[in-house]
XYZ file of C-alpha atoms in Angstrom:
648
model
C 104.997 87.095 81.211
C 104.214 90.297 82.939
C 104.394 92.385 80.154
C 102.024 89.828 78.599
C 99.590 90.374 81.285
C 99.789 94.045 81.336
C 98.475 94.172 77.957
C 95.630 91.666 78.752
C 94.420 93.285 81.253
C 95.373 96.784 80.829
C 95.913 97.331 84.328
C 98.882 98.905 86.241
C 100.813 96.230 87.134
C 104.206 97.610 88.767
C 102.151 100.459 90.357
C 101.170 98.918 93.609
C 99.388 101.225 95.755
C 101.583 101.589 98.571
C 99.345 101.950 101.520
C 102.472 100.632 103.962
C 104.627 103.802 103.321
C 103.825 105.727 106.213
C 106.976 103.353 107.819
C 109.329 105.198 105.591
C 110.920 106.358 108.668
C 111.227 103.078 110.077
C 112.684 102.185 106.299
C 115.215 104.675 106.359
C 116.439 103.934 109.983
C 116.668 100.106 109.055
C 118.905 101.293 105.978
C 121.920 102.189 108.357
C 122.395 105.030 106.004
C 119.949 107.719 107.867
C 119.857 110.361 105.699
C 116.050 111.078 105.190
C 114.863 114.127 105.354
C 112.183 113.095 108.422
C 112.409 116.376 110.701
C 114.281 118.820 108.173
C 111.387 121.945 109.267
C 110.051 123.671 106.901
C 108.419 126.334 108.788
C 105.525 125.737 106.644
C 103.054 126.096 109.569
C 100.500 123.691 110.430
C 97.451 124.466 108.028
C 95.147 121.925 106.776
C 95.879 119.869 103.520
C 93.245 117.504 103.825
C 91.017 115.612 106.218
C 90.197 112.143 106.247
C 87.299 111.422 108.936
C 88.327 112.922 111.790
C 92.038 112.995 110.898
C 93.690 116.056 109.366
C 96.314 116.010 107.718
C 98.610 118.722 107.492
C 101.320 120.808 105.555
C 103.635 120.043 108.058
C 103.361 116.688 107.621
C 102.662 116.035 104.497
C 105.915 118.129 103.885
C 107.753 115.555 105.949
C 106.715 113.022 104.225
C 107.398 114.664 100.664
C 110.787 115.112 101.626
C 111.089 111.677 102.953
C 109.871 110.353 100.143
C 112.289 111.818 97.913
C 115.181 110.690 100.074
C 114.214 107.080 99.081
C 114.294 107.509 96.004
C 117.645 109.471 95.905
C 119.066 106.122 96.881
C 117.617 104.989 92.887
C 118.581 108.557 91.844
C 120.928 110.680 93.199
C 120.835 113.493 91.165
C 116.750 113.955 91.812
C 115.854 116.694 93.004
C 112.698 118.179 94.885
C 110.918 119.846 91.385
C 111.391 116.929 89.536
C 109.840 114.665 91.937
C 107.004 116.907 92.264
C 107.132 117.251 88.367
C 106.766 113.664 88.208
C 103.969 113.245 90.675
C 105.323 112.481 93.839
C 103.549 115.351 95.914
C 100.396 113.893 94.629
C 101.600 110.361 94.946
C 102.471 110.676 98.362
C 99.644 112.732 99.583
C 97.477 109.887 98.072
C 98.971 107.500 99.936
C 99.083 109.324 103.467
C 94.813 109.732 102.704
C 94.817 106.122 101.834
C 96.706 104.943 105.413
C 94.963 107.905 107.125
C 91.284 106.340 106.009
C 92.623 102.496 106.452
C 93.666 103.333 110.232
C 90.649 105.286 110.949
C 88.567 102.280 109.849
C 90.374 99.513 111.536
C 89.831 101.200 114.918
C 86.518 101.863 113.883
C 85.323 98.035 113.797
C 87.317 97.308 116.826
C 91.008 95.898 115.912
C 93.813 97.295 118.210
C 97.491 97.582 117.906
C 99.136 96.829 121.735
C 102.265 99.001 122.740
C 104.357 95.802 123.006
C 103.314 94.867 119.089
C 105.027 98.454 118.236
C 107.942 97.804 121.219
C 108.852 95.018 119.025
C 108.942 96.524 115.993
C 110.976 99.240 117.183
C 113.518 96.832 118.369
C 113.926 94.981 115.120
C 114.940 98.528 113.251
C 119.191 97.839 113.640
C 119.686 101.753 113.730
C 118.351 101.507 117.187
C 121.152 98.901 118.002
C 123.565 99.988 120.475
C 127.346 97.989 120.690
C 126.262 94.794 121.823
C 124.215 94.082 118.769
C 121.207 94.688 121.116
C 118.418 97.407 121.278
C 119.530 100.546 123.353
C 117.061 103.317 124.171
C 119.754 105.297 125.220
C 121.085 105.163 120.879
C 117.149 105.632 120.237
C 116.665 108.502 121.611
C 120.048 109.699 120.156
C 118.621 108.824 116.653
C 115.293 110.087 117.189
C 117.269 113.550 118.320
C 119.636 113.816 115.373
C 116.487 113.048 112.861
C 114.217 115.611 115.099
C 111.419 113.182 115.262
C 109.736 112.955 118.457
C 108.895 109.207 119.622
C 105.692 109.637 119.533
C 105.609 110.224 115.648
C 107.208 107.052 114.930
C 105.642 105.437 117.338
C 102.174 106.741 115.787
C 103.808 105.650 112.547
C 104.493 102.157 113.260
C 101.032 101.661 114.936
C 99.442 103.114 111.434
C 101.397 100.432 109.866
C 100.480 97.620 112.098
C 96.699 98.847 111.508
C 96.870 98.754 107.580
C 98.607 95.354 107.705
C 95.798 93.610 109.971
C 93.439 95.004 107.453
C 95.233 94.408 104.068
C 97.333 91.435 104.449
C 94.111 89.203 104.567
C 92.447 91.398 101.429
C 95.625 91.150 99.447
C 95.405 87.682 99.909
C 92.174 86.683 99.538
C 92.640 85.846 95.999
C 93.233 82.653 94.354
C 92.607 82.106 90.602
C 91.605 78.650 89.462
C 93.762 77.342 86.734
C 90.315 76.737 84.467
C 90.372 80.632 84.400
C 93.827 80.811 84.034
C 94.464 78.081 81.015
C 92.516 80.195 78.109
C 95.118 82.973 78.749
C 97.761 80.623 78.940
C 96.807 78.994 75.425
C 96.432 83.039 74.129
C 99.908 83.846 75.084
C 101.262 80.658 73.421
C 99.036 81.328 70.068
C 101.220 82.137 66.681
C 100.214 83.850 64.157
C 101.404 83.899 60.637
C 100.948 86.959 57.878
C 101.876 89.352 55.478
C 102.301 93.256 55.277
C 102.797 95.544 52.402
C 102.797 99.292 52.240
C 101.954 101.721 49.849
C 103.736 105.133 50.166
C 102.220 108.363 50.032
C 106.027 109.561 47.652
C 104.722 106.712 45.015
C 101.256 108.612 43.740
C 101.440 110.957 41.207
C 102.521 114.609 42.292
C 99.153 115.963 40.301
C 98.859 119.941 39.225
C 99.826 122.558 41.939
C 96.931 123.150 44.177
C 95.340 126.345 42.971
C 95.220 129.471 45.236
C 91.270 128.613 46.139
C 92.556 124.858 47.173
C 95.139 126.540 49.627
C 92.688 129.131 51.472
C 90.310 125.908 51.967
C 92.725 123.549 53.101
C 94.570 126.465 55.423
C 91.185 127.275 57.010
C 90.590 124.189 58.000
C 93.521 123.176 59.206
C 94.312 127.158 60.282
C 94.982 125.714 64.405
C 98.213 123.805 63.077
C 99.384 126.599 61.485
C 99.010 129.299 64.732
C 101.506 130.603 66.918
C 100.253 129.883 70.623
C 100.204 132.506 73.210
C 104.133 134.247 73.727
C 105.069 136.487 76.170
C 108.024 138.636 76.603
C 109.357 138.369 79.761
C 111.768 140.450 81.842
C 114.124 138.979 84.531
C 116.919 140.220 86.372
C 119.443 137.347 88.422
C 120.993 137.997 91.901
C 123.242 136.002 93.867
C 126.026 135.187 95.617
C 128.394 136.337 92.588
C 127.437 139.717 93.165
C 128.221 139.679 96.305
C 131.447 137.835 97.341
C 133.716 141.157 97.913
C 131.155 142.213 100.734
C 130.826 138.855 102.492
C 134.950 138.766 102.939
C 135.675 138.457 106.739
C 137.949 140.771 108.899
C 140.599 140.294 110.936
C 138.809 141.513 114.355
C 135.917 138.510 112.972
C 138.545 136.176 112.441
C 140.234 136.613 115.557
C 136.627 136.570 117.290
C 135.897 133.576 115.794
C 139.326 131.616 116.821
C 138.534 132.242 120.424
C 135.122 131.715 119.982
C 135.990 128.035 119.568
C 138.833 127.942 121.884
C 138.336 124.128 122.978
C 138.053 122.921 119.190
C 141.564 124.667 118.005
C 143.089 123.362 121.803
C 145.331 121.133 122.525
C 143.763 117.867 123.211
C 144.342 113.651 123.184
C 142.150 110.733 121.499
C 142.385 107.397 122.286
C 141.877 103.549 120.606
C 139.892 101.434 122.817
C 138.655 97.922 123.061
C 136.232 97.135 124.992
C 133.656 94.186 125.925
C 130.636 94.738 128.271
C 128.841 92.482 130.515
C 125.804 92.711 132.082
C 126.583 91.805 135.813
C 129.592 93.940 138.073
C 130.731 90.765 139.531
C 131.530 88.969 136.056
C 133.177 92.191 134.697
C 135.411 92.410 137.742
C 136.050 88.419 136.751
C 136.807 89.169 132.978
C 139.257 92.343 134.530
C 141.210 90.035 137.099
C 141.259 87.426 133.807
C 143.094 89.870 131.616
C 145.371 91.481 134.209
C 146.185 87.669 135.181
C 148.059 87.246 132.099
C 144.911 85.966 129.311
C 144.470 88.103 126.396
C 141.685 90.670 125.949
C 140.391 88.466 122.777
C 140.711 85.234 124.542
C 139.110 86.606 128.009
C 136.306 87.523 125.849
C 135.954 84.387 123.709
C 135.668 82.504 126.988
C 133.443 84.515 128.196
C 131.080 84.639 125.018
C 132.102 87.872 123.884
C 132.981 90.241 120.949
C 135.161 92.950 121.485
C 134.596 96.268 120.290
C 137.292 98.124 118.736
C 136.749 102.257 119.472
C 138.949 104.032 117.238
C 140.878 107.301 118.237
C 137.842 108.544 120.572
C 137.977 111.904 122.785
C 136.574 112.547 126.102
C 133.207 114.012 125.022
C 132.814 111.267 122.205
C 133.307 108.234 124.975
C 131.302 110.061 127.285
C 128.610 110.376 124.206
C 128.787 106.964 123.656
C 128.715 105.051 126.672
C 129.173 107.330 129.998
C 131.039 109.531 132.112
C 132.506 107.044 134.259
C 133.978 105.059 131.389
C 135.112 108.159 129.791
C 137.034 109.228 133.195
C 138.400 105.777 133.844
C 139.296 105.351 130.321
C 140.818 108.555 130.016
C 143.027 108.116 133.353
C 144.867 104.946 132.358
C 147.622 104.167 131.191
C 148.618 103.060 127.462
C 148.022 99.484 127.459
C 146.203 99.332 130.712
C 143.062 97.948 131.310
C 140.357 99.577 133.647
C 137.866 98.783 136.205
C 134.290 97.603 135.808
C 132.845 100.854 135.232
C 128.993 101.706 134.822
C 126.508 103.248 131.795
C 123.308 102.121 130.318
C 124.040 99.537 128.380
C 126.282 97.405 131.503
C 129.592 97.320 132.616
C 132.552 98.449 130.749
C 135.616 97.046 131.333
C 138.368 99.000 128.684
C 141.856 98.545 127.351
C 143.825 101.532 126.440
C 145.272 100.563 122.966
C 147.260 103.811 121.883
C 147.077 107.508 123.153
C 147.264 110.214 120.726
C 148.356 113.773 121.579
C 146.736 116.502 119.422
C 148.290 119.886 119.450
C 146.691 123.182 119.658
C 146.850 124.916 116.563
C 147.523 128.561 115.917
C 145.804 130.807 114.234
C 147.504 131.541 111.648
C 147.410 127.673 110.949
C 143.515 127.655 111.020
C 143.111 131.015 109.381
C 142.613 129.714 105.832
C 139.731 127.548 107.376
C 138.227 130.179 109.910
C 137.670 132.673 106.297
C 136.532 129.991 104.175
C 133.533 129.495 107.196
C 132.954 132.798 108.344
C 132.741 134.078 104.729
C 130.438 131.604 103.781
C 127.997 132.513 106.235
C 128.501 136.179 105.504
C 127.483 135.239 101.824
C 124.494 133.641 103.345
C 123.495 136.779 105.183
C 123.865 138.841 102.785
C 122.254 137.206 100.055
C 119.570 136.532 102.572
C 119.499 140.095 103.163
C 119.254 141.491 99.587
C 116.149 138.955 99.147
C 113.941 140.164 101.724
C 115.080 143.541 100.814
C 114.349 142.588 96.961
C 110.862 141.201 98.294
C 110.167 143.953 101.106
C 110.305 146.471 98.112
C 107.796 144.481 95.511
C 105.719 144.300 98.768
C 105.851 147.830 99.005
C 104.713 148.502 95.614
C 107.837 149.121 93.588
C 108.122 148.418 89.914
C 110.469 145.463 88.106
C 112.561 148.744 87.043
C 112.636 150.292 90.487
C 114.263 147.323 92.228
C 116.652 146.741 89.207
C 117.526 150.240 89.539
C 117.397 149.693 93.161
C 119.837 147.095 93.519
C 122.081 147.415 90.681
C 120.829 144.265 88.732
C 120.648 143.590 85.396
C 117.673 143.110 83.270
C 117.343 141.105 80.396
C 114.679 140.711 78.206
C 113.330 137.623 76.162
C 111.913 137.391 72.787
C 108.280 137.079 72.041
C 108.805 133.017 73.573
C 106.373 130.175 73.870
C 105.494 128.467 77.126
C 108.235 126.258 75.626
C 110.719 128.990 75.444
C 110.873 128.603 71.819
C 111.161 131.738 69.766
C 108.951 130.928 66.599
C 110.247 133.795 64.652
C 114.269 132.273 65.421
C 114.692 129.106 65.794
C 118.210 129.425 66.575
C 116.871 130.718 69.699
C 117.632 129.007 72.960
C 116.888 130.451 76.704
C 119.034 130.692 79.753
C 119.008 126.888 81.016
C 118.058 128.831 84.885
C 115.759 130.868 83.148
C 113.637 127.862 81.854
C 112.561 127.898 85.885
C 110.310 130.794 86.037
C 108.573 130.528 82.589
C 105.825 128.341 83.623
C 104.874 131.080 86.620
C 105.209 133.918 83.734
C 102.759 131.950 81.896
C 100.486 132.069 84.884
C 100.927 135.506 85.677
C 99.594 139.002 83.872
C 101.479 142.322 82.640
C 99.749 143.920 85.802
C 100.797 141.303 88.662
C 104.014 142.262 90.376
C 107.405 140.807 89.497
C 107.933 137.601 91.383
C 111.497 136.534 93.237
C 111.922 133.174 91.470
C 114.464 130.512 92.726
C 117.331 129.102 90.643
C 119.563 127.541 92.784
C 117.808 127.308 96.519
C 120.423 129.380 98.520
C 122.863 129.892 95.857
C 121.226 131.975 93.282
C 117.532 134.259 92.516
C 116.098 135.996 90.154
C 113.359 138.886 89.615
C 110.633 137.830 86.847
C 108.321 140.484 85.090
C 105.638 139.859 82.381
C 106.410 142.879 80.146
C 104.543 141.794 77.179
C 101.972 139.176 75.908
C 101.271 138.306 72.238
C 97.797 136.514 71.498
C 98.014 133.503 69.988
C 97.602 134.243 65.924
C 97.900 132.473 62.663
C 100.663 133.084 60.349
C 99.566 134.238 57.259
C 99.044 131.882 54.470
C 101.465 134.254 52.664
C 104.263 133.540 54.802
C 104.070 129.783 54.748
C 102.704 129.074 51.749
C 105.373 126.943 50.452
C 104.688 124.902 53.813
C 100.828 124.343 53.506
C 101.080 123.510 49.863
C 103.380 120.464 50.680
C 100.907 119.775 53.403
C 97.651 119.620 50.805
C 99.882 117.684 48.137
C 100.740 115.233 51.066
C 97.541 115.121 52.070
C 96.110 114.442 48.508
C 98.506 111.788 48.020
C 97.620 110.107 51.099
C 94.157 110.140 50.019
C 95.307 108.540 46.483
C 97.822 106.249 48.975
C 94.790 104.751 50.793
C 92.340 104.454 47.756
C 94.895 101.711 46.505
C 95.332 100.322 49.531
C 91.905 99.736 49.899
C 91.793 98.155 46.510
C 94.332 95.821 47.181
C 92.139 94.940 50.410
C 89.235 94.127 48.343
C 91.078 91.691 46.148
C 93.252 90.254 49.050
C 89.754 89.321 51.175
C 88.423 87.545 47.430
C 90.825 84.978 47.789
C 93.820 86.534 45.377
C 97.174 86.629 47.099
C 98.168 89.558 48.998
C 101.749 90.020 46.558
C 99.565 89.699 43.520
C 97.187 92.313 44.665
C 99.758 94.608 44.931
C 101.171 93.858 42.010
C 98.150 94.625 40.185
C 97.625 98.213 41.596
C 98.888 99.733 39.005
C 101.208 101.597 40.780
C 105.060 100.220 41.544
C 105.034 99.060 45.444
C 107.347 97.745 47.500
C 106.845 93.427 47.464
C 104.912 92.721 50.805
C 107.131 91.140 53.580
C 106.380 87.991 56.238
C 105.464 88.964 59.692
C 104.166 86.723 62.899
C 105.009 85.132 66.081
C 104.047 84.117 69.324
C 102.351 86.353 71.241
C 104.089 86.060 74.623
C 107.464 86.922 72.677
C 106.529 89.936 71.228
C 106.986 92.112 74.300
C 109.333 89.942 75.749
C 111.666 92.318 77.737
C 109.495 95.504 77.532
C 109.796 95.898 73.625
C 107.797 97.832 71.515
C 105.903 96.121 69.081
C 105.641 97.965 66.158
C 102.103 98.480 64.719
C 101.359 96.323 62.174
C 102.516 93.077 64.311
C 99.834 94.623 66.856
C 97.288 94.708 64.320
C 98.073 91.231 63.330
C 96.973 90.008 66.762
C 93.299 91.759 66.450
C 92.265 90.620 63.168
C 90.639 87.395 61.901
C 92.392 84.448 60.333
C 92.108 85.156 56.189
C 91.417 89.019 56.494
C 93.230 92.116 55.712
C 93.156 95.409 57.427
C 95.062 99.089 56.468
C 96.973 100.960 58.958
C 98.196 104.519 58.007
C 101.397 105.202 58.886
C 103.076 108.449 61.072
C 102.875 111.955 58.974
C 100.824 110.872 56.324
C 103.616 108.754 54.722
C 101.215 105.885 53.460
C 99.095 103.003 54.294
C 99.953 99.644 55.870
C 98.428 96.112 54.613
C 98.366 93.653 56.816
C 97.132 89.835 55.706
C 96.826 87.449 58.846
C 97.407 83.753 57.100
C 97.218 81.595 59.523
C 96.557 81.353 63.701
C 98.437 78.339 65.483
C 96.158 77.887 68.624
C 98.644 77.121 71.877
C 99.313 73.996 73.379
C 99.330 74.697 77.247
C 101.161 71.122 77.105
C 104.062 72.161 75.901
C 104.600 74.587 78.847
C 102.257 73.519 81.680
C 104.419 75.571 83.982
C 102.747 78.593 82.492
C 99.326 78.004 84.148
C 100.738 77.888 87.737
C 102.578 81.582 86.719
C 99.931 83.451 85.287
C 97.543 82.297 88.500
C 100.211 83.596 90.541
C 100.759 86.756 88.717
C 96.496 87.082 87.942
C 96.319 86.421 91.631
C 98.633 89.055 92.562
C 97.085 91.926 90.164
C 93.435 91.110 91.687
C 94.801 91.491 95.294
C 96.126 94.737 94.286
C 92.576 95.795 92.933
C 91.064 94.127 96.182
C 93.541 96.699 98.391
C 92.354 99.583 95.890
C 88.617 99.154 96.183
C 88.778 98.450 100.056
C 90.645 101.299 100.200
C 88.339 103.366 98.512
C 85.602 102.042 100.190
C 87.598 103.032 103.482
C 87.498 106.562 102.112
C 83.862 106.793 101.170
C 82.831 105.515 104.546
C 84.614 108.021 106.835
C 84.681 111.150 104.012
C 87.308 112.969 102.626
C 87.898 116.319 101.819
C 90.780 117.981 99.552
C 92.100 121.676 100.211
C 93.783 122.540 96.940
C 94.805 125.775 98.206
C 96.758 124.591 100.469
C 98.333 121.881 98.689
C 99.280 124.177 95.620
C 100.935 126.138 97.978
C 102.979 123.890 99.810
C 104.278 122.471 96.341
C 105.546 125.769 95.834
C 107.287 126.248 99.191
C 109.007 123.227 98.451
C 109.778 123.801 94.882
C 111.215 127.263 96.054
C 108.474 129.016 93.561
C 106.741 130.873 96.280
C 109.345 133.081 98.094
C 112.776 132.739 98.935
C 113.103 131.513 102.105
């Protein structure tokens, strides 16, 4: 049925504007699995991307929020990455949507609604990542979260309040729509209507091949049709790759580093002892002393804490700074100080009292360095690697800043250039079609197509971190027509096409004429004096055409947009011939025979007019408070976080 109602109304169905995902970061705490990219810093400075009323909006946060967004929908596609989501349209998507909530908030306080601190208290509390072991909310594993994600309170609390504003003012729009079933039945009747024909075809291959077009015939037909026949603009580009290949043999690690590094982290390689807890914790010191003299009086841990309405929590193998972490000091020290199987005191920390059995100790020895050298190297020469490529970047970029040529920093650096054929935007060589480009060099040849022989070579990114390369527009070909003498084999199969396609619908149109007389479609074709393929039956009911998202092939869509005894022509792809199609006979729909149907489609009708109701308030929002764009900005941000710009 949806697909039914997309192509009745023509509308977007499925693209809801999404004015509530400014929560995103609520979203992604609530999904246990916090792995957003809410925080990550870009160091893309705070200058203005656009400004909704007295709201700006900047890189900085609109970066956020691109990143964000492309966490969530990592989760539908892992392998997406940052320039196809931008490729796609989610910079544009999402900066959309942060004007739309922007405007929508400014509004709402505008005409006087409010959103109370204990309205956003409780919807921080319902987000589970905030949860701390009782099952409870713990600002003490808030703030944790809110560190490890680097986003301040305030932000999601600003957030949340945003969303609370857009809900107040687009719950009621979204649902101020109700269609009445006397609107709804016609449709319901259309999607239930059959229809009944016939289609023939009449190739282009079955008209006579005619005399050989004549050299005059070719220069016409190649003159006008001289743009299908022209190379486009090619360039021949120069690029040179550097990365960390090139430089693994200097980023290898010495002894007097690795030895540095070992006693650098001293207490990590040290001997030291985890532990398996349980533990349950109460709320009051006097009924965790209780639940301690309970257990040591001979009840079980489990049973001590059934009676007492608790669940304990198993801790597996924790250390001292992990227990202290999670719950305290104290509990760590106590915990820490007893014996295997004991069970300690009532001891203190934000979230109650603690009262701990000591399941198992585990003694971890120090290890050597010889036995950690392996994993010392692997570290310290990766972050060599990452220096130096780091290094030979700037260096790279400090020298086209300085006015050096795409030779001089090859030379420079001992790089390699390569150079492309005369290539198409689409890397194609037109001259070899065997051709095909470096996969990483496909990267850069969209900013080579932007750039001229006189701009300076530009540090492109292939892999962010991993590898680079130097770009240089060396050469650019206009775009020109081939000569009718080199393809002239090619155009004169394109005018003899043609000319039979011409001949193709001439018969076709004949056959139309005697089909709409009265004389059956078969016999009409028959008659054309030509041998055609027999016409074939064609129909159904018009919800089941597209059931499932199918494509419905052209002449059944023509079928459904003509009149009941008439006959239409439909040319087919490439010039290969003319479609007939004969509607026979429409079978109106009985809504009887599905009454359920009505009650769908006003559900579904209702549904798509709320989402045009959110659209137009929004823009209404919008023109009230004024909006302004800076394209500068946002071009440039997309390619900071593309990697297109620099190398960072």
């Amino acid at each position: 049925m949806i697909t039914f109602l997309r192509s009745l109304f023509n509308s977007k169905i499925g693209l809801i504007v999404s004015f509530l995902f400014i929560v995103l970061v609520a979203i992604s705490f609530a999904g246990a699995d916090i792995t957003g990219s809410m925080g990550s810093g870009t160091g893309l400075g705070g200058s203005t991307v656009a400004e909704v009323g007295k709201h700006d909006i900047s890189t900085e946060e609109l970066s956020m929020r691109v990143n964000n967004q492309l966490d969530v929908q990592r989760r539908q596609s892992p392998g997406l990455d940052m320039t196809n989501f931008i490729s796609a349209g989610g910079f544009e998507d999402t900066l959309e949507q942060m004007i739309n909530v922007r405007a929508l908030e400014e509004f709402a306080r505008s005409i006087g609604l409010g959103v109370s601190k204990r309205l956003v208290d409780g919807d921080i509390a319902s987000i589970p990542a905030f949860n701390g072991p009782n099952g409870q909310f713990d600002r003490t594993t808030f703030l944790s979260v809110l560190s490890q994600r680097k986003v301040t309170e305030k932000q999601l609390r600003d957030d949340i309040a945003a969303d609370l504003y857009t809900r107040q003012m687009l719950v009621p729009v979204a649902g101020a729509t109700r269609i009445p079933a006397s609107i709804a039945r016609p449709y319901a009747a259309l999607a239930l209507e059959s229809r009944s024909g016939l289609v023939g075809f009449v190739p282009s291959t079955a008209m006579a091949k005619g005399t050989p077009p004549t050299q005059a015939e070719l220069d016409a037909y190649y003159k006008q049709n001289v743009a299908r026949y022209t190379v486009p603009e090619r360039r021949v580009i120069r690029y040179a790759t550097f990365g960390k290949a090139m430089l693994a043999d200097k980023a290898k690690p010495t002894e007097a580093e690795i030895a540095a590094a070992y006693k650098a982290d001293a207490a990590k390689y040290g001997a030291r002892e985890t532990r398996s807890l349980t533990q349950v914790i109460l709320q009051d010191q006097n009924a965790a002393r209780a639940f301690e003299a309970k257990v040591k009086g001979g009840t079980s841990f489990a049973a001590a804490a059934q009676q007492a309405g608790l669940e304990p929590a198993a801790l597996a193998e924790q250390d001292r700074a992990k227990l202290t972490e999670l719950a305290s000091k104290a509990v760590a020290d106590a915990a820490f100080a007893a014996a295997q199987g004991a069970i300690t005191a009532p001891q203190r920390s934000g979230l109650g009292w603690h009262v701990v059995r000591v399941d198992s100790v585990k003694a971890v020895p120090a290890r050597t360095l010889e036995s950690v050298r392996g994993e010392i190297t692997e570290t310290l020469g990766k972050q060599k690697l990452d220096a130096a490529l780091a290094d030979l970047a700037a260096k790279i970029e400090d020298s086209i800043a300085d006015g050096a040529t795409f030779d001089e920093v090859v030379k420079a650096n001992g790089l390699t250039a390569i150079s492309t054929p005369a290539i198409t935007a689409a890397g194609i060589d037109p001259d070899n079609q065997a051709f095909r480009p470096d996969p990483a060099f496909a990267r850069f040849i969209e900013p080579a197509f932007e750039a001229t022989v006189d701009d300076d070579p530009i540090v492109e990114t292939i892999v962010q971190g991993e590898q680079y390369a130097l770009s240089d527009v060396e050469r650019i070909v206009p775009a020109t027509p081939r000569p009718l003498a080199q393809i002239r084999d090619q155009v004169a199969q394109a005018f003899e096409l043609e000319r039979a396609s011409r001949q193709a619908r001439a018969i076709a149109d004949a056959i139309i004429a005697k089909a709409s007389k009265g004389v059956p479609l078969a016999q009409a074709i028959n008659e054309a004096g030509v041998k055609l393929p027999a016409p074939e039956t064609i129909g159904g009911r018009r919800m089941e055409l597209t059931a499932g998202g199918q494509r419905v092939p052209p002449p059944l869509a023509l079928l459904f947009s003509m009149a009941e005894k008439g006959a239409k022509r439909l040319e087919a792809p490439g010039k290969q011939g003319w479609f007939i199609v004969y509607l026979d006979k429409i079978t109106p729909g009985d809504i009887a025979s599905q009454p359920q149907l009505v009650a769908g489609l006003q559900a579904e009708m209702g549904r798509v007019m709320g989402q045009e109701y959110v659209s137009q308030f929004a823009n209404a929002a919008k023109a009230e408070l004024g909006v302004k764009r800076n394209a500068k900005a946002a071009a440039t941000l997309k390619r900071q976080l593309t990697g297109t710009d620099s190398v960072q």
